Amino acid sequence: MKLFQTTLFIALLTLTVSSFATGGDFQRVAAPIRGGWELASRYGEDYIHLFPDFETIGAPELKIYISKAPIVTLNDDNALFRSEELGALGNREGEQWLRVPEDVDVKRYQTIFLYSDYFKKLWAVSKIKVDDEAYKQTRRRVYQGRSF
């Protein structure tokens, strides 16, 4: 019975989370960092999912943003322009889910980055690569009134 419950839980979890964009690993800018991330639809809402292997050094007010600017143009001084704050980093390591606000269309953004508001430093960056077909599929499920 316990095996069945575990299998059912994993099956339901698989049905409720759909990845539609990847960026691979973050690139170091001001601090050591490792680990990957993805943009995923979960229960009908979009999230930034930091993978379990995510790790960086801690800093006060370390937050995650998405930007309309390409990676090569971002620096400490301009990173916050044309960007949306998604929230504060919960921990300096491990899996995390940060909800993307409903009014943010992730297809219009090119870059995800970590930024220390305290130090005014660009911490790490990664390019957003949206899979158009997967994105359409997640939108269809939401628009049809189902989250999985």
mmCIF file of N, CA and C in Angstrom:
data_model
loop_
_atom_site.group_PDB
_atom_site.id
_atom_site.type_symbol
_atom_site.label_atom_id
_atom_site.label_comp_id
_atom_site.label_asym_id
_atom_site.label_seq_id
_atom_site.Cartn_x
_atom_site.Cartn_y
_atom_site.Cartn_z
ATOM 1 N N MET A 1 0.826 -1.195 0.000
ATOM 2 C CA MET A 1 0.000 0.000 0.000
ATOM 3 C C MET A 1 0.875 1.265 0.000
ATOM 4 N N LYS A 2 1.949 1.243 0.806
ATOM 5 C CA LYS A 2 2.823 2.416 0.876
ATOM 6 C C LYS A 2 3.491 2.687 -0.480
ATOM 7 N N LEU A 3 3.885 1.638 -1.191
ATOM 8 C CA LEU A 3 4.475 1.803 -2.513
ATOM 9 C C LEU A 3 3.483 2.452 -3.465
ATOM 10 N N PHE A 4 2.227 2.035 -3.406
ATOM 11 C CA PHE A 4 1.181 2.616 -4.246
ATOM 12 C C PHE A 4 0.996 4.097 -3.931
ATOM 13 N N GLN A 5 0.964 4.457 -2.641
ATOM 14 C CA GLN A 5 0.804 5.855 -2.257
ATOM 15 C C GLN A 5 1.969 6.703 -2.748
ATOM 16 N N THR A 6 3.187 6.178 -2.625
ATOM 17 C CA THR A 6 4.363 6.904 -3.091
ATOM 18 C C THR A 6 4.316 7.090 -4.604
ATOM 19 N N THR A 7 3.970 6.033 -5.331
ATOM 20 C CA THR A 7 3.867 6.109 -6.791
ATOM 21 C C THR A 7 2.797 7.098 -7.204
ATOM 22 N N LEU A 8 1.657 7.089 -6.528
ATOM 23 C CA LEU A 8 0.573 8.017 -6.836
ATOM 24 C C LEU A 8 1.004 9.458 -6.584
ATOM 25 N N PHE A 9 1.695 9.703 -5.483
ATOM 26 C CA PHE A 9 2.175 11.042 -5.167
ATOM 27 C C PHE A 9 3.129 11.545 -6.248
ATOM 28 N N ILE A 10 4.074 10.707 -6.671
ATOM 29 C CA ILE A 10 5.025 11.092 -7.709
ATOM 30 C C ILE A 10 4.295 11.360 -9.019
ATOM 31 N N ALA A 11 3.317 10.539 -9.355
ATOM 32 C CA ALA A 11 2.545 10.729 -10.587
ATOM 33 C C ALA A 11 1.781 12.048 -10.548
ATOM 34 N N LEU A 12 1.160 12.374 -9.428
ATOM 35 C CA LEU A 12 0.431 13.641 -9.307
ATOM 36 C C LEU A 12 1.373 14.825 -9.371
ATOM 37 N N LEU A 13 2.533 14.712 -8.737
ATOM 38 C CA LEU A 13 3.521 15.788 -8.779
ATOM 39 C C LEU A 13 3.979 16.026 -10.210
ATOM 40 N N THR A 14 4.199 14.956 -10.953
ATOM 41 C CA THR A 14 4.612 15.069 -12.346
ATOM 42 C C THR A 14 3.541 15.766 -13.179
ATOM 43 N N LEU A 15 2.287 15.473 -12.910
ATOM 44 C CA LEU A 15 1.197 16.077 -13.662
ATOM 45 C C LEU A 15 1.015 17.557 -13.363
ATOM 46 N N THR A 16 1.390 17.993 -12.186
ATOM 47 C CA THR A 16 1.107 19.366 -11.788
ATOM 48 C C THR A 16 2.255 20.336 -12.054
ATOM 49 N N VAL A 17 3.430 19.845 -12.463
ATOM 50 C CA VAL A 17 4.564 20.719 -12.743
ATOM 51 C C VAL A 17 4.997 20.511 -14.189
ATOM 52 N N SER A 18 4.985 21.582 -14.980
ATOM 53 C CA SER A 18 5.393 21.511 -16.381
ATOM 54 C C SER A 18 6.443 22.575 -16.649
ATOM 55 N N SER A 19 7.639 22.147 -17.028
ATOM 56 C CA SER A 19 8.706 23.082 -17.348
ATOM 57 C C SER A 19 8.486 23.657 -18.744
ATOM 58 N N PHE A 20 8.688 24.975 -18.890
ATOM 59 C CA PHE A 20 8.550 25.576 -20.215
ATOM 60 C C PHE A 20 9.731 26.473 -20.592
ATOM 61 N N ALA A 21 10.706 26.600 -19.731
ATOM 62 C CA ALA A 21 11.898 27.379 -20.073
ATOM 63 C C ALA A 21 13.064 26.917 -19.219
ATOM 64 N N THR A 22 14.232 26.922 -19.827
ATOM 65 C CA THR A 22 15.422 26.550 -19.080
ATOM 66 C C THR A 22 16.527 27.560 -19.338
ATOM 67 N N GLY A 23 17.451 27.582 -18.451
ATOM 68 C CA GLY A 23 18.589 28.453 -18.616
ATOM 69 C C GLY A 23 19.863 27.746 -18.235
ATOM 70 N N GLY A 24 19.719 26.521 -17.763
ATOM 71 C CA GLY A 24 20.907 25.807 -17.325
ATOM 72 C C GLY A 24 21.418 26.354 -16.014
ATOM 73 N N ASP A 25 22.723 26.485 -15.924
ATOM 74 C CA ASP A 25 23.348 26.977 -14.697
ATOM 75 C C ASP A 25 23.520 28.493 -14.743
ATOM 76 N N PHE A 26 23.616 29.073 -13.564
ATOM 77 C CA PHE A 26 23.927 30.499 -13.449
ATOM 78 C C PHE A 26 25.404 30.722 -13.770
ATOM 79 N N GLN A 27 25.722 31.889 -14.306
ATOM 80 C CA GLN A 27 27.101 32.295 -14.541
ATOM 81 C C GLN A 27 27.516 33.254 -13.428
ATOM 82 N N ARG A 28 28.662 33.010 -12.875
ATOM 83 C CA ARG A 28 29.194 33.860 -11.804
ATOM 84 C C ARG A 28 29.480 35.268 -12.320
ATOM 85 N N VAL A 29 29.102 36.263 -11.498
ATOM 86 C CA VAL A 29 29.478 37.642 -11.773
ATOM 87 C C VAL A 29 30.280 38.158 -10.577
ATOM 88 N N ALA A 30 29.647 38.255 -9.396
ATOM 89 C CA ALA A 30 30.336 38.778 -8.216
ATOM 90 C C ALA A 30 30.640 37.714 -7.162
ATOM 91 N N ALA A 31 30.001 36.556 -7.266
ATOM 92 C CA ALA A 31 30.164 35.560 -6.208
ATOM 93 C C ALA A 31 30.087 34.149 -6.780
ATOM 94 N N PRO A 32 30.734 33.203 -6.114
ATOM 95 C CA PRO A 32 30.643 31.810 -6.566
ATOM 96 C C PRO A 32 29.188 31.328 -6.513
ATOM 97 N N ILE A 33 28.805 30.569 -7.521
ATOM 98 C CA ILE A 33 27.444 30.050 -7.599
ATOM 99 C C ILE A 33 27.465 28.767 -8.418
ATOM 100 N N ARG A 34 26.557 27.860 -8.086
ATOM 101 C CA ARG A 34 26.397 26.659 -8.898
ATOM 102 C C ARG A 34 24.945 26.232 -8.825
ATOM 103 N N GLY A 35 24.566 25.421 -9.771
ATOM 104 C CA GLY A 35 23.210 24.887 -9.777
ATOM 105 C C GLY A 35 22.361 25.444 -10.901
ATOM 106 N N GLY A 36 21.356 24.691 -11.254
ATOM 107 C CA GLY A 36 20.489 25.061 -12.355
ATOM 108 C C GLY A 36 19.138 25.576 -11.905
ATOM 109 N N TRP A 37 18.349 25.950 -12.907
ATOM 110 C CA TRP A 37 17.022 26.498 -12.657
ATOM 111 C C TRP A 37 16.158 26.233 -13.881
ATOM 112 N N GLU A 38 14.867 26.441 -13.726
ATOM 113 C CA GLU A 38 13.919 26.364 -14.829
ATOM 114 C C GLU A 38 12.733 27.266 -14.522
ATOM 115 N N LEU A 39 12.006 27.641 -15.557
ATOM 116 C CA LEU A 39 10.704 28.276 -15.392
ATOM 117 C C LEU A 39 9.686 27.167 -15.551
ATOM 118 N N ALA A 40 8.770 27.061 -14.625
ATOM 119 C CA ALA A 40 7.804 25.968 -14.662
ATOM 120 C C ALA A 40 6.422 26.460 -14.267
ATOM 121 N N SER A 41 5.426 25.786 -14.799
ATOM 122 C CA SER A 41 4.052 26.040 -14.413
ATOM 123 C C SER A 41 3.695 25.005 -13.355
ATOM 124 N N ARG A 42 3.165 25.472 -12.246
ATOM 125 C CA ARG A 42 2.836 24.590 -11.121
ATOM 126 C C ARG A 42 1.483 25.021 -10.595
ATOM 127 N N TYR A 43 0.510 24.112 -10.672
ATOM 128 C CA TYR A 43 -0.854 24.404 -10.225
ATOM 129 C C TYR A 43 -1.419 25.651 -10.907
ATOM 130 N N GLY A 44 -1.073 25.833 -12.196
ATOM 131 C CA GLY A 44 -1.621 26.941 -12.962
ATOM 132 C C GLY A 44 -0.913 28.271 -12.783
ATOM 133 N N GLU A 45 0.177 28.298 -12.030
ATOM 134 C CA GLU A 45 0.941 29.538 -11.832
ATOM 135 C C GLU A 45 2.391 29.301 -12.261
ATOM 136 N N ASP A 46 3.056 30.378 -12.685
ATOM 137 C CA ASP A 46 4.447 30.276 -13.124
ATOM 138 C C ASP A 46 5.395 30.484 -11.949
ATOM 139 N N TYR A 47 6.481 29.710 -11.956
ATOM 140 C CA TYR A 47 7.481 29.763 -10.891
ATOM 141 C C TYR A 47 8.883 29.694 -11.468
ATOM 142 N N ILE A 48 9.817 30.313 -10.780
ATOM 143 C CA ILE A 48 11.237 30.053 -10.984
ATOM 144 C C ILE A 48 11.562 28.918 -10.018
ATOM 145 N N HIS A 49 12.087 27.840 -10.550
ATOM 146 C CA HIS A 49 12.448 26.681 -9.736
ATOM 147 C C HIS A 49 13.967 26.570 -9.709
ATOM 148 N N LEU A 50 14.557 26.783 -8.550
ATOM 149 C CA LEU A 50 15.989 26.572 -8.362
ATOM 150 C C LEU A 50 16.169 25.115 -7.971
ATOM 151 N N PHE A 51 17.045 24.420 -8.670
ATOM 152 C CA PHE A 51 17.229 22.984 -8.463
ATOM 153 C C PHE A 51 17.904 22.683 -7.115
ATOM 154 N N PRO A 52 17.790 21.436 -6.657
ATOM 155 C CA PRO A 52 18.394 21.059 -5.369
ATOM 156 C C PRO A 52 19.901 21.312 -5.289
ATOM 157 N N ASP A 53 20.596 21.338 -6.435
ATOM 158 C CA ASP A 53 22.047 21.564 -6.412
ATOM 159 C C ASP A 53 22.425 23.044 -6.354
ATOM 160 N N PHE A 54 21.426 23.939 -6.251
ATOM 161 C CA PHE A 54 21.704 25.379 -6.196
ATOM 162 C C PHE A 54 22.489 25.732 -4.935
ATOM 163 N N GLU A 55 23.529 26.574 -5.104
ATOM 164 C CA GLU A 55 24.313 27.039 -3.953
ATOM 165 C C GLU A 55 25.089 28.302 -4.325
ATOM 166 N N THR A 56 25.100 29.266 -3.425
ATOM 167 C CA THR A 56 25.912 30.468 -3.558
ATOM 168 C C THR A 56 26.339 30.915 -2.162
ATOM 169 N N ILE A 57 27.197 31.919 -2.087
ATOM 170 C CA ILE A 57 27.527 32.451 -0.768
ATOM 171 C C ILE A 57 26.406 33.405 -0.360
ATOM 172 N N GLY A 58 26.183 33.509 0.920
ATOM 173 C CA GLY A 58 25.115 34.359 1.418
ATOM 174 C C GLY A 58 25.455 35.835 1.314
ATOM 175 N N ALA A 59 24.404 36.638 1.219
ATOM 176 C CA ALA A 59 24.559 38.095 1.195
ATOM 177 C C ALA A 59 23.251 38.701 1.680
ATOM 178 N N PRO A 60 23.322 39.856 2.331
ATOM 179 C CA PRO A 60 22.083 40.516 2.737
ATOM 180 C C PRO A 60 21.283 40.936 1.505
ATOM 181 N N GLU A 61 19.979 40.794 1.609
ATOM 182 C CA GLU A 61 19.055 41.250 0.563
ATOM 183 C C GLU A 61 19.388 40.685 -0.817
ATOM 184 N N LEU A 62 19.683 39.399 -0.888
ATOM 185 C CA LEU A 62 19.950 38.736 -2.167
ATOM 186 C C LEU A 62 18.609 38.342 -2.779
ATOM 187 N N LYS A 63 18.321 38.885 -3.973
ATOM 188 C CA LYS A 63 17.014 38.700 -4.608
ATOM 189 C C LYS A 63 17.163 38.179 -6.029
ATOM 190 N N ILE A 64 16.076 37.599 -6.522
ATOM 191 C CA ILE A 64 16.030 37.102 -7.893
ATOM 192 C C ILE A 64 15.179 38.051 -8.729
ATOM 193 N N TYR A 65 15.696 38.374 -9.906
ATOM 194 C CA TYR A 65 15.024 39.268 -10.846
ATOM 195 C C TYR A 65 14.991 38.611 -12.224
ATOM 196 N N ILE A 66 14.056 39.078 -13.062
ATOM 197 C CA ILE A 66 14.118 38.778 -14.485
ATOM 198 C C ILE A 66 14.192 40.113 -15.218
ATOM 199 N N SER A 67 14.904 40.100 -16.345
ATOM 200 C CA SER A 67 15.169 41.347 -17.065
ATOM 201 C C SER A 67 14.871 41.193 -18.550
ATOM 202 N N LYS A 68 14.453 42.305 -19.154
ATOM 203 C CA LYS A 68 14.249 42.344 -20.599
ATOM 204 C C LYS A 68 15.564 42.574 -21.337
ATOM 205 N N ALA A 69 16.598 42.937 -20.603
ATOM 206 C CA ALA A 69 17.907 43.213 -21.214
ATOM 207 C C ALA A 69 18.691 41.917 -21.436
ATOM 208 N N PRO A 70 19.496 41.864 -22.506
ATOM 209 C CA PRO A 70 20.361 40.699 -22.714
ATOM 210 C C PRO A 70 21.452 40.629 -21.645
ATOM 211 N N ILE A 71 21.934 39.440 -21.388
ATOM 212 C CA ILE A 71 22.981 39.209 -20.376
ATOM 213 C C ILE A 71 24.177 40.138 -20.566
ATOM 214 N N VAL A 72 24.660 40.257 -21.777
ATOM 215 C CA VAL A 72 25.908 41.000 -22.027
ATOM 216 C C VAL A 72 25.814 42.475 -21.676
ATOM 217 N N THR A 73 24.597 42.999 -21.538
ATOM 218 C CA THR A 73 24.454 44.429 -21.234
ATOM 219 C C THR A 73 24.295 44.704 -19.741
ATOM 220 N N LEU A 74 24.088 43.673 -18.933
ATOM 221 C CA LEU A 74 23.833 43.882 -17.499
ATOM 222 C C LEU A 74 25.117 44.116 -16.717
ATOM 223 N N ASN A 75 25.038 45.059 -15.775
ATOM 224 C CA ASN A 75 26.144 45.303 -14.850
ATOM 225 C C ASN A 75 25.552 45.805 -13.524
ATOM 226 N N ASP A 76 26.413 46.091 -12.562
ATOM 227 C CA ASP A 76 25.953 46.536 -11.239
ATOM 228 C C ASP A 76 25.058 47.771 -11.310
ATOM 229 N N ASP A 77 25.367 48.673 -12.228
ATOM 230 C CA ASP A 77 24.672 49.955 -12.293
ATOM 231 C C ASP A 77 23.321 49.913 -13.006
ATOM 232 N N ASN A 78 23.158 49.030 -13.984
ATOM 233 C CA ASN A 78 21.919 49.064 -14.766
ATOM 234 C C ASN A 78 21.024 47.827 -14.621
ATOM 235 N N ALA A 79 21.435 46.868 -13.824
ATOM 236 C CA ALA A 79 20.714 45.593 -13.756
ATOM 237 C C ALA A 79 19.236 45.739 -13.377
ATOM 238 N N LEU A 80 18.893 46.688 -12.546
ATOM 239 C CA LEU A 80 17.518 46.803 -12.065
ATOM 240 C C LEU A 80 16.580 47.525 -13.029
ATOM 241 N N PHE A 81 17.130 48.174 -14.063
ATOM 242 C CA PHE A 81 16.285 48.829 -15.065
ATOM 243 C C PHE A 81 15.655 47.768 -15.959
ATOM 244 N N ARG A 82 14.386 47.954 -16.288
ATOM 245 C CA ARG A 82 13.650 47.023 -17.133
ATOM 246 C C ARG A 82 13.627 45.612 -16.546
ATOM 247 N N SER A 83 13.631 45.513 -15.219
ATOM 248 C CA SER A 83 13.639 44.227 -14.531
ATOM 249 C C SER A 83 12.463 44.116 -13.576
ATOM 250 N N GLU A 84 12.092 42.892 -13.283
ATOM 251 C CA GLU A 84 11.036 42.604 -12.317
ATOM 252 C C GLU A 84 11.612 41.791 -11.169
ATOM 253 N N GLU A 85 11.397 42.253 -9.948
ATOM 254 C CA GLU A 85 11.826 41.492 -8.780
ATOM 255 C C GLU A 85 10.847 40.341 -8.563
ATOM 256 N N LEU A 86 11.391 39.136 -8.400
ATOM 257 C CA LEU A 86 10.555 37.970 -8.137
ATOM 258 C C LEU A 86 10.531 37.613 -6.657
ATOM 259 N N GLY A 87 11.506 38.096 -5.922
ATOM 260 C CA GLY A 87 11.499 37.844 -4.490
ATOM 261 C C GLY A 87 12.888 37.599 -3.939
ATOM 262 N N ALA A 88 12.934 37.561 -2.626
ATOM 263 C CA ALA A 88 14.195 37.318 -1.931
ATOM 264 C C ALA A 88 14.537 35.837 -1.972
ATOM 265 N N LEU A 89 15.806 35.563 -2.054
ATOM 266 C CA LEU A 89 16.283 34.191 -2.006
ATOM 267 C C LEU A 89 16.005 33.655 -0.606
ATOM 268 N N GLY A 90 15.335 32.527 -0.525
ATOM 269 C CA GLY A 90 14.974 31.962 0.775
ATOM 270 C C GLY A 90 16.167 31.414 1.535
ATOM 271 N N ASN A 91 17.052 30.742 0.832
ATOM 272 C CA ASN A 91 18.260 30.149 1.401
ATOM 273 C C ASN A 91 19.384 30.307 0.405
ATOM 274 N N ARG A 92 20.588 30.201 0.874
ATOM 275 C CA ARG A 92 21.724 30.303 -0.038
ATOM 276 C C ARG A 92 22.002 28.992 -0.756
ATOM 277 N N GLU A 93 21.276 27.944 -0.388
ATOM 278 C CA GLU A 93 21.455 26.661 -1.059
ATOM 279 C C GLU A 93 20.164 25.856 -1.036
ATOM 280 N N GLY A 94 20.076 24.945 -2.006
ATOM 281 C CA GLY A 94 18.957 24.014 -2.055
ATOM 282 C C GLY A 94 17.810 24.448 -2.964
ATOM 283 N N GLU A 95 16.885 23.524 -3.117
ATOM 284 C CA GLU A 95 15.729 23.737 -3.989
ATOM 285 C C GLU A 95 14.821 24.837 -3.452
ATOM 286 N N GLN A 96 14.359 25.697 -4.382
ATOM 287 C CA GLN A 96 13.454 26.783 -4.015
ATOM 288 C C GLN A 96 12.503 27.055 -5.169
ATOM 289 N N TRP A 97 11.305 27.520 -4.820
ATOM 290 C CA TRP A 97 10.294 27.912 -5.804
ATOM 291 C C TRP A 97 9.906 29.358 -5.527
ATOM 292 N N LEU A 98 10.052 30.228 -6.528
ATOM 293 C CA LEU A 98 9.643 31.630 -6.390
ATOM 294 C C LEU A 98 8.558 31.913 -7.419
ATOM 295 N N ARG A 99 7.412 32.347 -6.956
ATOM 296 C CA ARG A 99 6.270 32.603 -7.829
ATOM 297 C C ARG A 99 6.505 33.833 -8.703
ATOM 298 N N VAL A 100 6.179 33.698 -9.982
ATOM 299 C CA VAL A 100 6.247 34.820 -10.918
ATOM 300 C C VAL A 100 4.892 35.524 -10.863
ATOM 301 N N PRO A 101 4.858 36.841 -10.644
ATOM 302 C CA PRO A 101 3.571 37.547 -10.581
ATOM 303 C C PRO A 101 2.735 37.302 -11.842
ATOM 304 N N GLU A 102 1.429 37.233 -11.663
ATOM 305 C CA GLU A 102 0.508 36.933 -12.756
ATOM 306 C C GLU A 102 0.619 37.902 -13.929
ATOM 307 N N ASP A 103 0.910 39.168 -13.647
ATOM 308 C CA ASP A 103 0.962 40.175 -14.712
ATOM 309 C C ASP A 103 2.302 40.203 -15.462
ATOM 310 N N VAL A 104 3.214 39.297 -15.133
ATOM 311 C CA VAL A 104 4.514 39.235 -15.795
ATOM 312 C C VAL A 104 4.486 38.148 -16.871
ATOM 313 N N ASP A 105 4.670 38.551 -18.128
ATOM 314 C CA ASP A 105 4.743 37.621 -19.246
ATOM 315 C C ASP A 105 6.201 37.245 -19.450
ATOM 316 N N VAL A 106 6.585 36.069 -18.987
ATOM 317 C CA VAL A 106 7.994 35.671 -19.004
ATOM 318 C C VAL A 106 8.579 35.596 -20.409
ATOM 319 N N LYS A 107 7.745 35.446 -21.419
ATOM 320 C CA LYS A 107 8.247 35.392 -22.797
ATOM 321 C C LYS A 107 8.876 36.725 -23.227
ATOM 322 N N ARG A 108 8.583 37.789 -22.508
ATOM 323 C CA ARG A 108 9.116 39.110 -22.853
ATOM 324 C C ARG A 108 10.467 39.391 -22.173
ATOM 325 N N TYR A 109 10.983 38.427 -21.408
ATOM 326 C CA TYR A 109 12.220 38.630 -20.652
ATOM 327 C C TYR A 109 13.324 37.740 -21.207
ATOM 328 N N GLN A 110 14.556 38.232 -21.115
ATOM 329 C CA GLN A 110 15.704 37.511 -21.670
ATOM 330 C C GLN A 110 16.642 36.916 -20.630
ATOM 331 N N THR A 111 16.630 37.492 -19.427
ATOM 332 C CA THR A 111 17.658 37.146 -18.442
ATOM 333 C C THR A 111 17.060 36.974 -17.052
ATOM 334 N N ILE A 112 17.586 36.009 -16.323
ATOM 335 C CA ILE A 112 17.286 35.867 -14.895
ATOM 336 C C ILE A 112 18.599 36.168 -14.171
ATOM 337 N N PHE A 113 18.501 36.881 -13.044
ATOM 338 C CA PHE A 113 19.739 37.187 -12.320
ATOM 339 C C PHE A 113 19.497 37.313 -10.826
ATOM 340 N N LEU A 114 20.573 37.128 -10.064
ATOM 341 C CA LEU A 114 20.583 37.368 -8.629
ATOM 342 C C LEU A 114 21.318 38.684 -8.409
ATOM 343 N N TYR A 115 20.785 39.477 -7.473
ATOM 344 C CA TYR A 115 21.338 40.807 -7.215
ATOM 345 C C TYR A 115 21.251 41.082 -5.724
ATOM 346 N N SER A 116 22.334 41.588 -5.144
ATOM 347 C CA SER A 116 22.326 41.978 -3.739
ATOM 348 C C SER A 116 21.944 43.452 -3.646
ATOM 349 N N ASP A 117 20.736 43.723 -3.158
ATOM 350 C CA ASP A 117 20.306 45.107 -2.987
ATOM 351 C C ASP A 117 21.173 45.828 -1.954
ATOM 352 N N TYR A 118 21.663 45.091 -0.978
ATOM 353 C CA TYR A 118 22.491 45.675 0.076
ATOM 354 C C TYR A 118 23.837 46.157 -0.482
ATOM 355 N N PHE A 119 24.513 45.283 -1.228
ATOM 356 C CA PHE A 119 25.829 45.622 -1.781
ATOM 357 C C PHE A 119 25.741 46.328 -3.140
ATOM 358 N N LYS A 120 24.529 46.350 -3.729
ATOM 359 C CA LYS A 120 24.337 46.914 -5.080
ATOM 360 C C LYS A 120 25.228 46.183 -6.088
ATOM 361 N N LYS A 121 25.209 44.839 -6.009
ATOM 362 C CA LYS A 121 26.068 43.995 -6.833
ATOM 363 C C LYS A 121 25.250 42.964 -7.601
ATOM 364 N N LEU A 122 25.565 42.829 -8.877
ATOM 365 C CA LEU A 122 25.035 41.760 -9.708
ATOM 366 C C LEU A 122 25.765 40.487 -9.313
ATOM 367 N N TRP A 123 25.039 39.514 -8.821
ATOM 368 C CA TRP A 123 25.621 38.312 -8.227
ATOM 369 C C TRP A 123 25.899 37.231 -9.273
ATOM 370 N N ALA A 124 24.864 36.942 -10.100
ATOM 371 C CA ALA A 124 24.961 35.874 -11.100
ATOM 372 C C ALA A 124 23.875 36.075 -12.145
ATOM 373 N N VAL A 125 24.091 35.532 -13.339
ATOM 374 C CA VAL A 125 23.140 35.713 -14.439
ATOM 375 C C VAL A 125 22.934 34.395 -15.190
ATOM 376 N N SER A 126 21.820 34.328 -15.920
ATOM 377 C CA SER A 126 21.560 33.202 -16.806
ATOM 378 C C SER A 126 20.550 33.634 -17.859
ATOM 379 N N LYS A 127 20.689 33.097 -19.044
ATOM 380 C CA LYS A 127 19.792 33.433 -20.146
ATOM 381 C C LYS A 127 18.508 32.609 -20.047
ATOM 382 N N ILE A 128 17.369 33.251 -20.305
ATOM 383 C CA ILE A 128 16.071 32.568 -20.331
ATOM 384 C C ILE A 128 15.834 32.063 -21.749
ATOM 385 N N LYS A 129 15.552 30.762 -21.868
ATOM 386 C CA LYS A 129 15.241 30.149 -23.161
ATOM 387 C C LYS A 129 13.867 29.502 -23.052
ATOM 388 N N VAL A 130 12.845 30.174 -23.587
ATOM 389 C CA VAL A 130 11.474 29.665 -23.500
ATOM 390 C C VAL A 130 11.222 28.678 -24.637
ATOM 391 N N ASP A 131 10.696 27.516 -24.293
ATOM 392 C CA ASP A 131 10.251 26.525 -25.275
ATOM 393 C C ASP A 131 8.818 26.902 -25.650
ATOM 394 N N ASP A 132 8.637 27.469 -26.850
ATOM 395 C CA ASP A 132 7.331 28.003 -27.254
ATOM 396 C C ASP A 132 6.214 26.969 -27.184
ATOM 397 N N GLU A 133 6.471 25.752 -27.629
ATOM 398 C CA GLU A 133 5.417 24.726 -27.619
ATOM 399 C C GLU A 133 5.042 24.341 -26.187
ATOM 400 N N ALA A 134 6.025 24.151 -25.324
ATOM 401 C CA ALA A 134 5.745 23.822 -23.924
ATOM 402 C C ALA A 134 5.004 24.977 -23.243
ATOM 403 N N TYR A 135 5.390 26.208 -23.583
ATOM 404 C CA TYR A 135 4.725 27.389 -23.019
ATOM 405 C C TYR A 135 3.253 27.422 -23.428
ATOM 406 N N LYS A 136 2.981 27.168 -24.709
ATOM 407 C CA LYS A 136 1.590 27.137 -25.180
ATOM 408 C C LYS A 136 0.788 26.067 -24.472
ATOM 409 N N GLN A 137 1.396 24.917 -24.255
ATOM 410 C CA GLN A 137 0.702 23.820 -23.564
ATOM 411 C C GLN A 137 0.330 24.216 -22.134
ATOM 412 N N THR A 138 1.238 24.875 -21.425
ATOM 413 C CA THR A 138 0.909 25.287 -20.049
ATOM 414 C C THR A 138 -0.202 26.323 -20.054
ATOM 415 N N ARG A 139 -0.214 27.214 -21.050
ATOM 416 C CA ARG A 139 -1.272 28.227 -21.141
ATOM 417 C C ARG A 139 -2.614 27.581 -21.456
ATOM 418 N N ARG A 140 -2.637 26.582 -22.341
ATOM 419 C CA ARG A 140 -3.889 25.894 -22.683
ATOM 420 C C ARG A 140 -4.512 25.268 -21.449
ATOM 421 N N ARG A 141 -3.689 24.604 -20.653
ATOM 422 C CA ARG A 141 -4.216 23.953 -19.447
ATOM 423 C C ARG A 141 -4.827 24.975 -18.499
ATOM 424 N N VAL A 142 -4.164 26.122 -18.349
ATOM 425 C CA VAL A 142 -4.677 27.153 -17.450
ATOM 426 C C VAL A 142 -5.960 27.747 -18.011
ATOM 427 N N TYR A 143 -5.963 28.070 -19.299
ATOM 428 C CA TYR A 143 -7.140 28.696 -19.903
ATOM 429 C C TYR A 143 -8.330 27.755 -19.950
ATOM 430 N N GLN A 144 -8.097 26.457 -19.968
ATOM 431 C CA GLN A 144 -9.202 25.512 -19.961
ATOM 432 C C GLN A 144 -9.728 25.268 -18.556
ATOM 433 N N GLY A 145 -9.183 25.976 -17.588
ATOM 434 C CA GLY A 145 -9.671 25.874 -16.216
ATOM 435 C C GLY A 145 -9.094 24.707 -15.447
ATOM 436 N N ARG A 146 -8.042 24.078 -15.983
ATOM 437 C CA ARG A 146 -7.403 22.979 -15.290
ATOM 438 C C ARG A 146 -5.960 23.356 -15.016
ATOM 439 N N SER A 147 -5.434 22.878 -13.905
ATOM 440 C CA SER A 147 -4.043 23.185 -13.615
ATOM 441 C C SER A 147 -3.137 21.987 -13.904
ATOM 442 N N PHE A 148 -3.709 20.885 -14.352
ATOM 443 C CA PHE A 148 -2.885 19.728 -14.747
ATOM 444 C C PHE A 148 -3.638 18.887 -15.723
#
